[in-house]
mmCIF file of C-alpha atoms in Angstrom:
data_model
loop_
_atom_site.group_PDB
_atom_site.id
_atom_site.type_symbol
_atom_site.label_atom_id
_atom_site.label_comp_id
_atom_site.label_asym_id
_atom_site.label_seq_id
_atom_site.Cartn_x
_atom_site.Cartn_y
_atom_site.Cartn_z
ATOM 1 C CA GLY A 1 180.540 -74.544 -110.801
ATOM 2 C CA ASP A 2 178.720 -77.366 -109.667
ATOM 3 C CA GLU A 3 174.938 -77.881 -110.123
ATOM 4 C CA PRO A 4 172.819 -77.386 -106.939
ATOM 5 C CA VAL A 5 171.512 -80.241 -105.142
ATOM 6 C CA ARG A 6 168.886 -80.117 -102.976
ATOM 7 C CA ARG A 7 165.980 -82.172 -101.457
ATOM 8 C CA LEU A 8 162.757 -80.508 -100.562
ATOM 9 C CA LYS A 9 159.514 -81.222 -99.037
ATOM 10 C CA ILE A 10 156.874 -79.198 -100.682
ATOM 11 C CA CYS A 11 154.166 -78.586 -98.239
ATOM 12 C CA SER A 12 152.034 -76.107 -100.221
ATOM 13 C CA ALA A 13 151.300 -74.897 -103.478
ATOM 14 C CA HIS A 14 149.341 -71.887 -104.273
ATOM 15 C CA PRO A 15 147.859 -71.589 -107.924
ATOM 16 C CA GLN A 16 148.012 -68.092 -109.349
ATOM 17 C CA GLN A 17 147.065 -67.321 -112.945
ATOM 18 C CA THR A 18 150.027 -65.295 -114.231
ATOM 19 C CA ALA A 19 149.388 -65.842 -117.932
ATOM 20 C CA ARG A 20 146.782 -65.483 -120.870
ATOM 21 C CA ARG A 21 145.577 -68.858 -121.815
ATOM 22 C CA LYS A 22 144.710 -69.463 -125.334
ATOM 23 C CA PRO A 23 143.410 -72.987 -127.032
ATOM 24 C CA THR A 24 146.790 -73.762 -128.292
ATOM 25 C CA SER A 25 149.432 -71.255 -126.569
ATOM 26 C CA VAL A 26 150.174 -69.361 -123.052
ATOM 27 C CA GLU A 27 151.001 -65.591 -123.266
ATOM 28 C CA GLU A 28 152.619 -64.150 -120.427
ATOM 29 C CA SER A 29 150.445 -61.505 -118.945
ATOM 30 C CA GLY A 30 153.038 -58.865 -118.302
ATOM 31 C CA ALA A 31 152.557 -56.499 -115.560
ATOM 32 C CA GLY A 32 149.656 -58.469 -114.012
ATOM 33 C CA GLY A 33 151.837 -61.596 -113.431
ATOM 34 C CA ALA A 34 154.689 -59.473 -112.444
ATOM 35 C CA ARG A 35 152.371 -57.996 -109.471
ATOM 36 C CA THR A 36 151.352 -61.433 -108.469
ATOM 37 C CA ARG A 37 154.728 -62.893 -108.270
ATOM 38 C CA LYS A 38 156.058 -59.907 -106.350
ATOM 39 C CA VAL A 39 153.362 -60.251 -103.718
ATOM 40 C CA LEU A 40 153.892 -64.120 -103.415
ATOM 41 C CA ARG A 41 157.719 -63.532 -102.761
ATOM 42 C CA ALA A 42 156.659 -61.081 -100.113
ATOM 43 C CA LEU A 43 153.921 -63.098 -98.478
ATOM 44 C CA SER A 44 156.357 -66.219 -98.579
ATOM 45 C CA TYR A 45 159.253 -64.328 -96.830
ATOM 46 C CA MET A 46 156.885 -62.923 -94.244
ATOM 47 C CA ARG A 47 155.298 -66.366 -93.494
ATOM 48 C CA GLY A 48 158.730 -67.608 -93.247
ATOM 49 C CA VAL A 49 158.310 -69.946 -96.149
ATOM 50 C CA ALA A 50 160.611 -69.430 -99.010
ATOM 51 C CA LEU A 51 159.524 -69.318 -102.697
ATOM 52 C CA VAL A 52 161.276 -71.747 -104.476
ATOM 53 C CA GLY A 53 159.648 -72.072 -107.875
ATOM 54 C CA GLY A 54 156.487 -72.524 -109.885
ATOM 55 C CA TYR A 55 154.579 -75.298 -111.567
ATOM 56 C CA HIS A 56 152.605 -75.628 -114.934
ATOM 57 C CA SER A 57 150.930 -78.018 -117.074
ATOM 58 C CA HIS A 58 151.822 -79.280 -120.619
ATOM 59 C CA PRO A 59 148.555 -80.327 -121.620
ATOM 60 C CA SER A 60 149.554 -81.148 -125.357
ATOM 61 C CA HIS A 61 153.363 -81.690 -124.692
ATOM 62 C CA ASP A 62 155.702 -83.976 -122.903
ATOM 63 C CA CYS A 63 156.642 -83.597 -119.267
ATOM 64 C CA ASP A 64 159.871 -81.947 -120.118
ATOM 65 C CA ILE A 65 161.391 -78.454 -119.743
ATOM 66 C CA SER A 66 161.073 -76.635 -122.846
ATOM 67 C CA ALA A 67 162.980 -73.587 -124.118
ATOM 68 C CA ALA A 68 160.134 -71.048 -123.162
ATOM 69 C CA ASP A 69 159.991 -72.654 -119.783
ATOM 70 C CA MET A 70 163.793 -72.092 -119.194
ATOM 71 C CA LYS A 71 163.553 -68.612 -120.161
ATOM 72 C CA TYR A 72 160.546 -68.066 -117.859
ATOM 73 C CA ALA A 73 162.469 -69.633 -114.992
ATOM 74 C CA LEU A 74 165.634 -67.429 -115.670
ATOM 75 C CA ASP A 75 163.476 -64.292 -115.785
ATOM 76 C CA GLU A 76 161.933 -65.418 -112.472
ATOM 77 C CA LEU A 77 165.503 -65.806 -110.950
ATOM 78 C CA ARG A 78 166.300 -62.258 -112.313
ATOM 79 C CA GLU A 79 163.371 -60.640 -110.985
ATOM 80 C CA ALA A 80 163.913 -62.394 -107.690
ATOM 81 C CA GLU A 81 167.055 -60.656 -107.227
ATOM 82 C CA LYS A 82 166.163 -57.352 -108.487
ATOM 83 C CA SER A 83 162.949 -57.413 -105.859
ATOM 84 C CA GLY A 84 164.938 -58.157 -102.869
ATOM 85 C CA TYR A 85 163.647 -61.478 -102.357
ATOM 86 C CA PRO A 86 165.925 -63.755 -103.926
ATOM 87 C CA ILE A 87 165.450 -67.475 -104.399
ATOM 88 C CA PRO A 88 167.212 -69.547 -101.795
ATOM 89 C CA GLY A 89 170.076 -71.511 -103.569
ATOM 90 C CA GLY A 90 170.039 -69.382 -106.730
ATOM 91 C CA ALA A 91 168.156 -72.063 -108.337
ATOM 92 C CA TRP A 92 164.601 -72.193 -109.438
ATOM 93 C CA LEU A 93 162.251 -75.294 -109.376
ATOM 94 C CA GLU A 94 159.903 -75.728 -112.157
ATOM 95 C CA ILE A 95 157.545 -78.541 -111.892
ATOM 96 C CA ILE A 96 155.673 -79.482 -114.793
ATOM 97 C CA VAL A 97 152.359 -81.810 -115.035
ATOM 98 C CA THR A 98 150.935 -83.451 -118.087
ATOM 99 C CA ILE A 99 147.453 -84.834 -117.983
ATOM 100 C CA ARG A 100 145.962 -87.052 -120.509
ATOM 101 C CA LYS A 101 142.297 -88.642 -120.207
ATOM 102 C CA ARG A 102 141.826 -91.895 -121.300
ATOM 103 C CA LYS A 103 138.670 -93.765 -122.123
ATOM 104 C CA TYR A 104 138.733 -97.537 -121.672
ATOM 105 C CA VAL A 105 136.900 -99.800 -123.930
ATOM 106 C CA LEU A 106 136.681 -102.442 -121.203
ATOM 107 C CA GLU A 107 135.140 -101.259 -117.895
ATOM 108 C CA TYR A 108 137.523 -101.269 -114.965
ATOM 109 C CA SER A 109 136.147 -101.590 -111.407
ATOM 110 C CA PRO A 110 133.139 -99.440 -110.255
ATOM 111 C CA GLU A 111 135.247 -98.413 -107.406
ATOM 112 C CA LEU A 112 137.307 -95.337 -107.989
ATOM 113 C CA PHE A 113 141.005 -95.624 -107.520
ATOM 114 C CA TRP A 114 144.327 -94.328 -108.073
ATOM 115 C CA SER A 115 148.117 -95.547 -108.271
ATOM 116 C CA VAL A 116 151.393 -94.262 -108.372
ATOM 117 C CA ARG A 117 154.368 -95.511 -109.981
ATOM 118 C CA TYR A 118 157.892 -94.129 -110.800
ATOM 119 C CA ALA A 119 159.647 -93.962 -114.048
ATOM 120 C CA GLN A 120 163.223 -92.678 -114.089
ATOM 121 C CA ARG A 121 162.920 -89.384 -112.376
ATOM 122 C CA LYS A 122 159.173 -88.592 -112.767
ATOM 123 C CA MET A 123 156.083 -89.739 -111.034
ATOM 124 C CA GLN A 124 153.096 -91.002 -112.958
ATOM 125 C CA CYS A 125 149.549 -91.321 -111.458
ATOM 126 C CA LEU A 126 146.504 -93.032 -112.815
ATOM 127 C CA ILE A 127 143.492 -91.927 -111.395
ATOM 128 C CA GLN A 128 140.258 -93.576 -112.267
ATOM 129 C CA THR A 129 137.282 -91.050 -111.950
ATOM 130 C CA ALA A 130 134.517 -93.410 -113.773
ATOM 131 C CA PRO A 131 134.781 -97.162 -114.532
ATOM 132 C CA SER A 132 135.527 -96.304 -118.247
ATOM 133 C CA VAL A 133 137.456 -93.152 -117.552
ATOM 134 C CA GLY A 134 140.819 -92.196 -116.097
ATOM 135 C CA TYR A 135 143.628 -89.768 -116.214
ATOM 136 C CA TYR A 136 147.198 -90.252 -116.584
ATOM 137 C CA LEU A 137 149.192 -87.383 -114.719
ATOM 138 C CA THR A 138 153.168 -87.118 -115.204
ATOM 139 C CA ILE A 139 154.858 -85.020 -112.659
ATOM 140 C CA GLY A 140 158.538 -83.800 -113.438
ATOM 141 C CA ALA A 141 160.906 -81.402 -111.525
ATOM 142 C CA PHE A 142 163.663 -79.344 -113.035
ATOM 143 C CA TRP A 143 166.115 -77.059 -111.391
ATOM 144 C CA VAL A 144 167.041 -74.057 -113.476
ATOM 145 C CA TRP A 145 170.189 -71.634 -112.630
ATOM 146 C CA VAL A 146 172.771 -69.558 -114.194
ATOM 147 C CA ASP A 147 176.562 -70.764 -114.057
ATOM 148 C CA ARG A 148 179.225 -68.638 -115.400
ATOM 149 C CA GLY A 149 176.730 -66.727 -117.364
ATOM 150 C CA ARG A 150 175.108 -69.837 -119.002
ATOM 151 C CA ALA A 151 171.682 -71.248 -118.310
ATOM 152 C CA ARG A 152 171.841 -74.679 -116.840
ATOM 153 C CA HIS A 153 169.075 -77.240 -115.856
ATOM 154 C CA ARG A 154 168.981 -80.597 -114.289
ATOM 155 C CA GLU A 155 165.764 -82.848 -113.800
ATOM 156 C CA THR A 156 165.454 -83.933 -110.234
ATOM 157 C CA LYS A 157 163.471 -86.951 -108.734
ATOM 158 C CA VAL A 158 159.852 -86.543 -107.849
ATOM 159 C CA ARG A 159 158.669 -88.897 -105.004
ATOM 160 C CA ILE A 160 155.586 -88.855 -102.430
ATOM 161 C CA SER A 161 156.960 -88.248 -98.776
ATOM 162 C CA ARG A 162 155.898 -90.798 -96.469
#
């Protein structure tokens, strides 16, 4: 019954389009997404690196796990079990990124820059791409697992490894 506690160093992330994107929503793509995930699981085990989760963006929502995100993660755990490539530790790590473009009234330095700060368990970044334009990114991570038949989740800390 205890929630899993793990520390991971994520060395690589491989983008895969597994859903159909619409202007205001995302739809699961069905068989195409399932095939992609099956290949990713097999390749990760062949390379000796385990698939531990996924990531996606919330371009117009907060950086928190939604009911749809929970359902997706639980489906991934079930599919991994059925495919013969279970997720290590039995918990799926879902990383969520929000991106907000900012235009500044006052121009900052002509030099491009970035900065990082931590707020509670999330990591927040500011990336200036022009003197009057920047992007705020918030990165959150959530473990999702099943305990005694009930879906559970816990937000975990996101930090840059030094």
